[in-house]
Amino acid sequence: RELLDSHVREDDAVVLAGDLVNKGPKSIEVLRLARYRGYSAVLGNHEFATLRGHAARRGGEEPGVAKKYEWTDGLTNSDLQFICGLPYTISIPEHNALVVHAGLVPGIPLDQQSPVDMVTMRNLHLSENSDGMLGPKYAALDEDQEGSSAWAALWSGPQHVFFGHDAKRRFQEHRFATGLDTGCVYGGYLTAAILEVGCPVRYVSVKAARRYQIPVVKNNQLGPWQKLLATACKDGKLVKAVAVALLACVVLRTTTKIK
């Protein structure tokens, strides 16, 4: 909120790059802040997870189920409609740009991109049909694998893509793609891109007040000290703080249109 209050003007349009929820104790407040201020947003993997959690709990009628999503019992129909209405991408024609939560696979038309890939992918590797004749040249991955590369480094346009999701790599700046997730939840920064017609893109950041969350790492990727830390967290010996509103976003100045 500090970034929004410090850098967003009254007539700016704001596009949030997904994951408005499930990042701390104020998910509902973040949702309603976006709704009441008229911000736009794309769907992220945590919105997906929220809908699944709410459905499993049946709005609180099944309190013993999906306890991580107990907070979703407080969602109103308007909140749920807002989440369900979030698009996978938002186009910014005046800047020949797109906003997506996670990424896009090169060579696939936008209307044929996989919904799962758009909210989960981080990397690409050559597919079995790498000649491009029988299928897509690349396959999307949600984690690093040997021989794979960051999708943003391989994206060749023509539209410039702004995205979040990939906090591990922090700020990513490529010719046709920019990653804005700079790990605020992990003690890094909260970053926004400010787009104004006739001006270079400007980036603004605010430092996290503290580390709100410890990164989740798959067990087979943990070193000895990380395994000890993970065990301590699991046993409740280390109390983790939680994030309030940690969003990557794009701020659009004055006349810019989105759709």
PDB file of C-alpha atoms in Angstrom:
ATOM      1  CA  ARG A   1       0.000   0.000   0.000  1.00  0.00           C
ATOM      2  CA  GLU A   2       2.932   2.353   0.639  1.00  0.00           C
ATOM      3  CA  LEU A   3       3.966   2.061  -3.003  1.00  0.00           C
ATOM      4  CA  LEU A   4       0.435   2.691  -4.265  1.00  0.00           C
ATOM      5  CA  ASP A   5      -0.128   5.679  -1.997  1.00  0.00           C
ATOM      6  CA  SER A   6       3.289   7.166  -2.819  1.00  0.00           C
ATOM      7  CA  HIS A   7       3.392   6.744  -6.589  1.00  0.00           C
ATOM      8  CA  VAL A   8      -0.154   6.389  -7.953  1.00  0.00           C
ATOM      9  CA  ARG A   9      -1.941   9.553  -9.036  1.00  0.00           C
ATOM     10  CA  GLU A  10      -5.699   9.974  -8.923  1.00  0.00           C
ATOM     11  CA  ASP A  11      -6.128   9.593 -12.690  1.00  0.00           C
ATOM     12  CA  ASP A  12      -3.732   6.630 -13.091  1.00  0.00           C
ATOM     13  CA  ALA A  13      -4.931   3.167 -14.049  1.00  0.00           C
ATOM     14  CA  VAL A  14      -3.402   0.344 -12.010  1.00  0.00           C
ATOM     15  CA  VAL A  15      -2.989  -3.248 -13.198  1.00  0.00           C
ATOM     16  CA  LEU A  16      -2.048  -5.811 -10.544  1.00  0.00           C
ATOM     17  CA  ALA A  17      -0.095  -8.822 -11.791  1.00  0.00           C
ATOM     18  CA  GLY A  18      -2.037 -11.447  -9.813  1.00  0.00           C
ATOM     19  CA  ASP A  19      -1.715 -13.132  -6.406  1.00  0.00           C
ATOM     20  CA  LEU A  20      -3.739 -10.554  -4.546  1.00  0.00           C
ATOM     21  CA  VAL A  21      -4.669 -13.232  -2.011  1.00  0.00           C
ATOM     22  CA  ASN A  22      -3.328 -16.044   0.129  1.00  0.00           C
ATOM     23  CA  LYS A  23      -0.186 -14.131   1.063  1.00  0.00           C
ATOM     24  CA  GLY A  24      -1.115 -13.214   4.614  1.00  0.00           C
ATOM     25  CA  PRO A  25      -3.909 -12.316   7.041  1.00  0.00           C
ATOM     26  CA  LYS A  26      -5.397  -9.478   4.985  1.00  0.00           C
ATOM     27  CA  SER A  27      -6.251 -11.180   1.714  1.00  0.00           C
ATOM     28  CA  ILE A  28      -9.865 -10.024   1.888  1.00  0.00           C
ATOM     29  CA  GLU A  29      -8.810  -6.449   2.604  1.00  0.00           C
ATOM     30  CA  VAL A  30      -6.461  -6.487  -0.400  1.00  0.00           C
ATOM     31  CA  LEU A  31      -9.225  -7.794  -2.647  1.00  0.00           C
ATOM     32  CA  ARG A  32     -11.585  -5.083  -1.520  1.00  0.00           C
ATOM     33  CA  LEU A  33      -8.943  -2.382  -1.813  1.00  0.00           C
ATOM     34  CA  ALA A  34      -8.476  -3.363  -5.466  1.00  0.00           C
ATOM     35  CA  ARG A  35     -12.237  -3.448  -6.037  1.00  0.00           C
ATOM     36  CA  TYR A  36     -13.022  -0.157  -4.323  1.00  0.00           C
ATOM     37  CA  ARG A  37     -10.168   1.705  -5.984  1.00  0.00           C
ATOM     38  CA  GLY A  38     -11.127   0.330  -9.383  1.00  0.00           C
ATOM     39  CA  TYR A  39      -7.828  -1.417 -10.017  1.00  0.00           C
ATOM     40  CA  SER A  40      -7.567  -4.031 -12.728  1.00  0.00           C
ATOM     41  CA  ALA A  41      -5.826  -7.352 -12.120  1.00  0.00           C
ATOM     42  CA  VAL A  42      -4.964 -10.613 -13.826  1.00  0.00           C
ATOM     43  CA  LEU A  43      -5.587 -14.049 -12.371  1.00  0.00           C
ATOM     44  CA  GLY A  44      -2.726 -15.641 -10.439  1.00  0.00           C
ATOM     45  CA  ASN A  45      -2.136 -19.127  -9.130  1.00  0.00           C
ATOM     46  CA  HIS A  46      -3.136 -18.043  -5.632  1.00  0.00           C
ATOM     47  CA  GLU A  47      -6.529 -16.871  -6.871  1.00  0.00           C
ATOM     48  CA  PHE A  48      -6.967 -20.344  -8.343  1.00  0.00           C
ATOM     49  CA  ALA A  49      -5.981 -21.896  -5.006  1.00  0.00           C
ATOM     50  CA  THR A  50      -8.354 -19.603  -3.136  1.00  0.00           C
ATOM     51  CA  LEU A  51     -11.328 -20.681  -5.225  1.00  0.00           C
ATOM     52  CA  ARG A  52     -10.439 -24.335  -4.680  1.00  0.00           C
ATOM     53  CA  GLY A  53     -10.054 -23.805  -0.930  1.00  0.00           C
ATOM     54  CA  HIS A  54     -13.350 -21.952  -0.651  1.00  0.00           C
ATOM     55  CA  ALA A  55     -15.142 -24.653  -2.617  1.00  0.00           C
ATOM     56  CA  ALA A  56     -13.648 -27.410  -0.455  1.00  0.00           C
ATOM     57  CA  ARG A  57     -14.762 -25.640   2.720  1.00  0.00           C
ATOM     58  CA  ARG A  58     -18.173 -24.831   1.229  1.00  0.00           C
ATOM     59  CA  GLY A  59     -17.937 -21.317   2.586  1.00  0.00           C
ATOM     60  CA  GLY A  60     -17.303 -22.549   6.133  1.00  0.00           C
ATOM     61  CA  GLU A  61     -19.807 -25.421   6.219  1.00  0.00           C
ATOM     62  CA  GLU A  62     -16.847 -27.857   6.246  1.00  0.00           C
ATOM     63  CA  PRO A  63     -14.586 -26.262   8.916  1.00  0.00           C
ATOM     64  CA  GLY A  64     -12.313 -29.283   9.192  1.00  0.00           C
ATOM     65  CA  VAL A  65     -11.328 -29.171   5.521  1.00  0.00           C
ATOM     66  CA  ALA A  66      -8.568 -27.089   3.879  1.00  0.00           C
ATOM     67  CA  LYS A  67      -7.783 -25.235   7.111  1.00  0.00           C
ATOM     68  CA  LYS A  68      -5.170 -23.108   5.346  1.00  0.00           C
ATOM     69  CA  TYR A  69      -8.080 -21.459   3.570  1.00  0.00           C
ATOM     70  CA  GLU A  70     -10.196 -20.763   6.621  1.00  0.00           C
ATOM     71  CA  TRP A  71      -9.917 -17.081   5.783  1.00  0.00           C
ATOM     72  CA  THR A  72     -11.975 -17.686   2.609  1.00  0.00           C
ATOM     73  CA  ASP A  73     -15.076 -18.250   4.780  1.00  0.00           C
ATOM     74  CA  GLY A  74     -15.287 -14.465   4.971  1.00  0.00           C
ATOM     75  CA  LEU A  75     -15.492 -13.951   1.212  1.00  0.00           C
ATOM     76  CA  THR A  76     -18.761 -12.477   0.007  1.00  0.00           C
ATOM     77  CA  ASN A  77     -20.429 -13.298  -3.296  1.00  0.00           C
ATOM     78  CA  SER A  78     -19.092  -9.992  -4.618  1.00  0.00           C
ATOM     79  CA  ASP A  79     -15.551 -10.970  -3.621  1.00  0.00           C
ATOM     80  CA  LEU A  80     -15.891 -14.343  -5.350  1.00  0.00           C
ATOM     81  CA  GLN A  81     -17.367 -12.770  -8.464  1.00  0.00           C
ATOM     82  CA  PHE A  82     -14.446 -10.367  -8.595  1.00  0.00           C
ATOM     83  CA  ILE A  83     -11.941 -13.235  -8.440  1.00  0.00           C
ATOM     84  CA  CYS A  84     -13.855 -15.340 -10.975  1.00  0.00           C
ATOM     85  CA  GLY A  85     -13.983 -12.367 -13.337  1.00  0.00           C
ATOM     86  CA  LEU A  86     -10.224 -11.810 -13.419  1.00  0.00           C
ATOM     87  CA  PRO A  87      -8.745 -12.349 -16.905  1.00  0.00           C
ATOM     88  CA  TYR A  88      -5.560 -14.282 -17.627  1.00  0.00           C
ATOM     89  CA  THR A  89      -4.080 -11.333 -19.516  1.00  0.00           C
ATOM     90  CA  ILE A  90      -4.693  -7.612 -19.850  1.00  0.00           C
ATOM     91  CA  SER A  91      -3.707  -5.771 -23.004  1.00  0.00           C
ATOM     92  CA  ILE A  92      -2.308  -2.216 -22.984  1.00  0.00           C
ATOM     93  CA  PRO A  93      -2.505  -1.247 -26.677  1.00  0.00           C
ATOM     94  CA  GLU A  94      -0.980   2.230 -26.329  1.00  0.00           C
ATOM     95  CA  HIS A  95       2.232   0.628 -25.103  1.00  0.00           C
ATOM     96  CA  ASN A  96       2.017  -2.554 -27.191  1.00  0.00           C
ATOM     97  CA  ALA A  97       2.135  -4.398 -23.889  1.00  0.00           C
ATOM     98  CA  LEU A  98       0.468  -7.237 -21.998  1.00  0.00           C
ATOM     99  CA  VAL A  99       0.222  -8.131 -18.323  1.00  0.00           C
ATOM    100  CA  VAL A 100       0.120 -11.798 -17.288  1.00  0.00           C
ATOM    101  CA  HIS A 101       0.769 -13.396 -13.923  1.00  0.00           C
ATOM    102  CA  ALA A 102       3.384 -16.024 -14.783  1.00  0.00           C
ATOM    103  CA  GLY A 103       4.234 -16.165 -18.465  1.00  0.00           C
ATOM    104  CA  LEU A 104       3.497 -17.041 -22.080  1.00  0.00           C
ATOM    105  CA  VAL A 105       4.855 -19.706 -24.412  1.00  0.00           C
ATOM    106  CA  PRO A 106       6.440 -18.277 -27.591  1.00  0.00           C
ATOM    107  CA  GLY A 107       4.867 -19.303 -30.869  1.00  0.00           C
ATOM    108  CA  ILE A 108       1.387 -19.903 -29.447  1.00  0.00           C
ATOM    109  CA  PRO A 109      -1.392 -17.366 -30.185  1.00  0.00           C
ATOM    110  CA  LEU A 110      -2.662 -15.610 -27.080  1.00  0.00           C
ATOM    111  CA  ASP A 111      -6.119 -17.177 -27.336  1.00  0.00           C
ATOM    112  CA  GLN A 112      -4.514 -20.638 -27.447  1.00  0.00           C
ATOM    113  CA  GLN A 113      -2.185 -20.260 -24.464  1.00  0.00           C
ATOM    114  CA  SER A 114      -2.719 -22.769 -21.654  1.00  0.00           C
ATOM    115  CA  PRO A 115      -4.530 -21.226 -18.647  1.00  0.00           C
ATOM    116  CA  VAL A 116      -2.381 -23.318 -16.301  1.00  0.00           C
ATOM    117  CA  ASP A 117       0.840 -22.141 -17.965  1.00  0.00           C
ATOM    118  CA  MET A 118      -0.213 -18.494 -17.725  1.00  0.00           C
ATOM    119  CA  VAL A 119      -0.468 -18.702 -13.932  1.00  0.00           C
ATOM    120  CA  THR A 120       2.316 -21.177 -13.081  1.00  0.00           C
ATOM    121  CA  MET A 121       5.149 -21.202 -15.642  1.00  0.00           C
ATOM    122  CA  ARG A 122       8.669 -19.923 -15.038  1.00  0.00           C
ATOM    123  CA  ASN A 123      10.822 -21.777 -17.552  1.00  0.00           C
ATOM    124  CA  LEU A 124      10.779 -23.224 -21.048  1.00  0.00           C
ATOM    125  CA  HIS A 125      12.506 -26.185 -22.620  1.00  0.00           C
ATOM    126  CA  LEU A 126      12.498 -27.459 -26.187  1.00  0.00           C
ATOM    127  CA  SER A 127       9.577 -29.774 -26.778  1.00  0.00           C
ATOM    128  CA  GLU A 128       9.703 -33.070 -28.643  1.00  0.00           C
ATOM    129  CA  ASN A 129       8.249 -31.184 -31.596  1.00  0.00           C
ATOM    130  CA  SER A 130      11.089 -28.679 -31.585  1.00  0.00           C
ATOM    131  CA  ASP A 131      11.042 -28.446 -35.358  1.00  0.00           C
ATOM    132  CA  GLY A 132       7.816 -26.450 -34.941  1.00  0.00           C
ATOM    133  CA  MET A 133       6.017 -28.528 -37.546  1.00  0.00           C
ATOM    134  CA  LEU A 134       3.908 -30.773 -35.341  1.00  0.00           C
ATOM    135  CA  GLY A 135       3.400 -28.625 -32.285  1.00  0.00           C
ATOM    136  CA  PRO A 136       4.803 -25.818 -30.132  1.00  0.00           C
ATOM    137  CA  LYS A 137       8.549 -25.370 -30.150  1.00  0.00           C
ATOM    138  CA  TYR A 138       8.642 -24.947 -26.373  1.00  0.00           C
ATOM    139  CA  ALA A 139       6.998 -26.611 -23.390  1.00  0.00           C
ATOM    140  CA  ALA A 140       6.325 -24.675 -20.193  1.00  0.00           C
ATOM    141  CA  LEU A 141       7.739 -25.642 -16.786  1.00  0.00           C
ATOM    142  CA  ASP A 142       6.813 -24.313 -13.372  1.00  0.00           C
ATOM    143  CA  GLU A 143      10.321 -24.911 -11.972  1.00  0.00           C
ATOM    144  CA  ASP A 144      13.945 -25.018 -13.123  1.00  0.00           C
ATOM    145  CA  GLN A 145      15.031 -28.160 -14.918  1.00  0.00           C
ATOM    146  CA  GLU A 146      18.341 -28.990 -16.524  1.00  0.00           C
ATOM    147  CA  GLY A 147      18.430 -27.588 -20.034  1.00  0.00           C
ATOM    148  CA  SER A 148      15.575 -25.146 -19.473  1.00  0.00           C
ATOM    149  CA  SER A 149      15.652 -21.338 -19.534  1.00  0.00           C
ATOM    150  CA  ALA A 150      13.633 -18.462 -18.139  1.00  0.00           C
ATOM    151  CA  TRP A 151      10.698 -17.968 -20.504  1.00  0.00           C
ATOM    152  CA  ALA A 152      11.114 -14.180 -20.487  1.00  0.00           C
ATOM    153  CA  ALA A 153      14.596 -14.438 -21.986  1.00  0.00           C
ATOM    154  CA  LEU A 154      13.167 -16.377 -24.920  1.00  0.00           C
ATOM    155  CA  TRP A 155      10.087 -14.251 -25.513  1.00  0.00           C
ATOM    156  CA  SER A 156      10.527 -12.285 -28.757  1.00  0.00           C
ATOM    157  CA  GLY A 157       7.406 -10.155 -28.817  1.00  0.00           C
ATOM    158  CA  PRO A 158       5.943  -8.382 -30.610  1.00  0.00           C
ATOM    159  CA  GLN A 159       4.187  -7.258 -27.436  1.00  0.00           C
ATOM    160  CA  HIS A 160       6.153  -6.457 -24.304  1.00  0.00           C
ATOM    161  CA  VAL A 161       4.986  -8.606 -21.386  1.00  0.00           C
ATOM    162  CA  PHE A 162       4.965  -7.482 -17.751  1.00  0.00           C
ATOM    163  CA  PHE A 163       4.610 -10.323 -15.255  1.00  0.00           C
ATOM    164  CA  GLY A 164       5.002 -11.339 -11.614  1.00  0.00           C
ATOM    165  CA  HIS A 165       5.175 -14.816 -10.025  1.00  0.00           C
ATOM    166  CA  ASP A 166       8.911 -15.526 -10.368  1.00  0.00           C
ATOM    167  CA  ALA A 167      10.216 -14.068  -7.095  1.00  0.00           C
ATOM    168  CA  LYS A 168      13.266 -16.340  -7.102  1.00  0.00           C
ATOM    169  CA  ARG A 169      14.811 -14.426 -10.017  1.00  0.00           C
ATOM    170  CA  ARG A 170      13.718 -11.052  -8.669  1.00  0.00           C
ATOM    171  CA  PHE A 171      13.670  -8.170 -11.186  1.00  0.00           C
ATOM    172  CA  GLN A 172      14.028  -9.417 -14.753  1.00  0.00           C
ATOM    173  CA  GLU A 173      14.558  -7.050 -17.655  1.00  0.00           C
ATOM    174  CA  HIS A 174      14.613  -8.470 -21.162  1.00  0.00           C
ATOM    175  CA  ARG A 175      13.975  -6.905 -24.544  1.00  0.00           C
ATOM    176  CA  PHE A 176      10.342  -8.011 -24.693  1.00  0.00           C
ATOM    177  CA  ALA A 177       9.505  -9.021 -21.119  1.00  0.00           C
ATOM    178  CA  THR A 178       9.906  -7.576 -17.629  1.00  0.00           C
ATOM    179  CA  GLY A 179       9.486  -9.499 -14.376  1.00  0.00           C
ATOM    180  CA  LEU A 180       8.268  -7.306 -11.537  1.00  0.00           C
ATOM    181  CA  ASP A 181       8.219  -9.750  -8.623  1.00  0.00           C
ATOM    182  CA  THR A 182      11.158  -8.589  -6.539  1.00  0.00           C
ATOM    183  CA  GLY A 183      10.494 -10.781  -3.525  1.00  0.00           C
ATOM    184  CA  CYS A 184       8.828  -8.352  -1.134  1.00  0.00           C
ATOM    185  CA  VAL A 185       7.267 -11.220   0.803  1.00  0.00           C
ATOM    186  CA  TYR A 186      10.768 -12.638   1.321  1.00  0.00           C
ATOM    187  CA  GLY A 187      12.215  -9.365   2.558  1.00  0.00           C
ATOM    188  CA  GLY A 188      13.029  -7.885  -0.858  1.00  0.00           C
ATOM    189  CA  TYR A 189      11.201  -5.078  -2.627  1.00  0.00           C
ATOM    190  CA  LEU A 190       7.734  -4.308  -3.980  1.00  0.00           C
ATOM    191  CA  THR A 191       8.082  -3.031  -7.542  1.00  0.00           C
ATOM    192  CA  ALA A 192       5.836  -1.303 -10.070  1.00  0.00           C
ATOM    193  CA  ALA A 193       6.351  -0.237 -13.668  1.00  0.00           C
ATOM    194  CA  ILE A 194       5.004   3.210 -14.558  1.00  0.00           C
ATOM    195  CA  LEU A 195       3.968   3.530 -18.194  1.00  0.00           C
ATOM    196  CA  GLU A 196       3.348   6.965 -19.676  1.00  0.00           C
ATOM    197  CA  VAL A 197       2.838   7.667 -23.361  1.00  0.00           C
ATOM    198  CA  GLY A 198       5.917   9.287 -24.887  1.00  0.00           C
ATOM    199  CA  CYS A 199       8.140   8.478 -21.890  1.00  0.00           C
ATOM    200  CA  PRO A 200      10.478   5.597 -21.069  1.00  0.00           C
ATOM    201  CA  VAL A 201       9.153   3.010 -18.655  1.00  0.00           C
ATOM    202  CA  ARG A 202       9.991   3.981 -15.091  1.00  0.00           C
ATOM    203  CA  TYR A 203      10.333   1.509 -12.219  1.00  0.00           C
ATOM    204  CA  VAL A 204       9.664   2.327  -8.576  1.00  0.00           C
ATOM    205  CA  SER A 205      10.192   0.124  -5.530  1.00  0.00           C
ATOM    206  CA  VAL A 206       9.672   0.157  -1.797  1.00  0.00           C
ATOM    207  CA  LYS A 207      11.711  -2.001   0.580  1.00  0.00           C
ATOM    208  CA  ALA A 208       9.908  -4.615   2.627  1.00  0.00           C
ATOM    209  CA  ALA A 209       9.699  -3.648   6.282  1.00  0.00           C
ATOM    210  CA  ARG A 210      10.876  -7.146   7.155  1.00  0.00           C
ATOM    211  CA  ARG A 211      10.912 -10.698   5.852  1.00  0.00           C
ATOM    212  CA  TYR A 212       7.293 -11.778   5.934  1.00  0.00           C
ATOM    213  CA  GLN A 213       7.668 -15.346   4.767  1.00  0.00           C
ATOM    214  CA  ILE A 214      10.337 -17.986   4.243  1.00  0.00           C
ATOM    215  CA  PRO A 215      10.555 -19.233   0.638  1.00  0.00           C
ATOM    216  CA  VAL A 216       9.031 -22.640   0.019  1.00  0.00           C
ATOM    217  CA  VAL A 217      11.632 -24.991  -1.437  1.00  0.00           C
ATOM    218  CA  LYS A 218      11.007 -28.573  -2.517  1.00  0.00           C
ATOM    219  CA  ASN A 219      12.558 -31.000  -0.042  1.00  0.00           C
ATOM    220  CA  ASN A 220      14.866 -32.577  -2.629  1.00  0.00           C
ATOM    221  CA  GLN A 221      16.316 -29.119  -3.312  1.00  0.00           C
ATOM    222  CA  LEU A 222      17.146 -28.385   0.337  1.00  0.00           C
ATOM    223  CA  GLY A 223      20.646 -28.261   1.740  1.00  0.00           C
ATOM    224  CA  PRO A 224      21.360 -29.442   5.328  1.00  0.00           C
ATOM    225  CA  TRP A 225      20.759 -26.068   6.977  1.00  0.00           C
ATOM    226  CA  GLN A 226      17.611 -25.491   4.906  1.00  0.00           C
ATOM    227  CA  LYS A 227      16.223 -28.872   5.969  1.00  0.00           C
ATOM    228  CA  LEU A 228      16.805 -27.914   9.587  1.00  0.00           C
ATOM    229  CA  LEU A 229      15.062 -24.590   9.037  1.00  0.00           C
ATOM    230  CA  ALA A 230      12.117 -26.228   7.295  1.00  0.00           C
ATOM    231  CA  THR A 231      11.781 -28.733  10.135  1.00  0.00           C
ATOM    232  CA  ALA A 232      11.882 -25.941  12.708  1.00  0.00           C
ATOM    233  CA  CYS A 233       9.113 -24.079  10.872  1.00  0.00           C
ATOM    234  CA  LYS A 234       7.026 -27.219  10.605  1.00  0.00           C
ATOM    235  CA  ASP A 235       7.422 -27.944  14.318  1.00  0.00           C
ATOM    236  CA  GLY A 236       6.431 -24.424  15.220  1.00  0.00           C
ATOM    237  CA  LYS A 237       9.833 -23.505  16.664  1.00  0.00           C
ATOM    238  CA  LEU A 238      10.183 -20.619  14.237  1.00  0.00           C
ATOM    239  CA  VAL A 239       7.239 -18.264  13.905  1.00  0.00           C
ATOM    240  CA  LYS A 240       6.824 -16.843  10.415  1.00  0.00           C
ATOM    241  CA  ALA A 241       5.449 -13.370   9.871  1.00  0.00           C
ATOM    242  CA  VAL A 242       2.865 -12.909   7.134  1.00  0.00           C
ATOM    243  CA  ALA A 243       2.447 -10.490   4.263  1.00  0.00           C
ATOM    244  CA  VAL A 244      -0.303  -7.912   4.073  1.00  0.00           C
ATOM    245  CA  ALA A 245      -0.315  -6.769   0.434  1.00  0.00           C
ATOM    246  CA  LEU A 246       2.631  -7.767  -1.715  1.00  0.00           C
ATOM    247  CA  LEU A 247       1.792  -7.228  -5.356  1.00  0.00           C
ATOM    248  CA  ALA A 248       3.705  -6.581  -8.546  1.00  0.00           C
ATOM    249  CA  CYS A 249       1.836  -3.999 -10.592  1.00  0.00           C
ATOM    250  CA  VAL A 250       1.843  -1.735 -13.622  1.00  0.00           C
ATOM    251  CA  VAL A 251       0.771   1.905 -13.258  1.00  0.00           C
ATOM    252  CA  LEU A 252      -0.638   3.552 -16.375  1.00  0.00           C
ATOM    253  CA  ARG A 253      -0.535   7.333 -16.650  1.00  0.00           C
ATOM    254  CA  THR A 254      -3.526   9.439 -17.683  1.00  0.00           C
ATOM    255  CA  THR A 255      -4.854   8.482 -21.142  1.00  0.00           C
ATOM    256  CA  THR A 256      -3.634   4.903 -21.352  1.00  0.00           C
ATOM    257  CA  LYS A 257      -6.360   2.379 -22.117  1.00  0.00           C
ATOM    258  CA  ILE A 258      -6.500  -1.242 -21.043  1.00  0.00           C
ATOM    259  CA  LYS A 259      -8.633  -4.099 -22.202  1.00  0.00           C
TER     260      LYS A 259
END
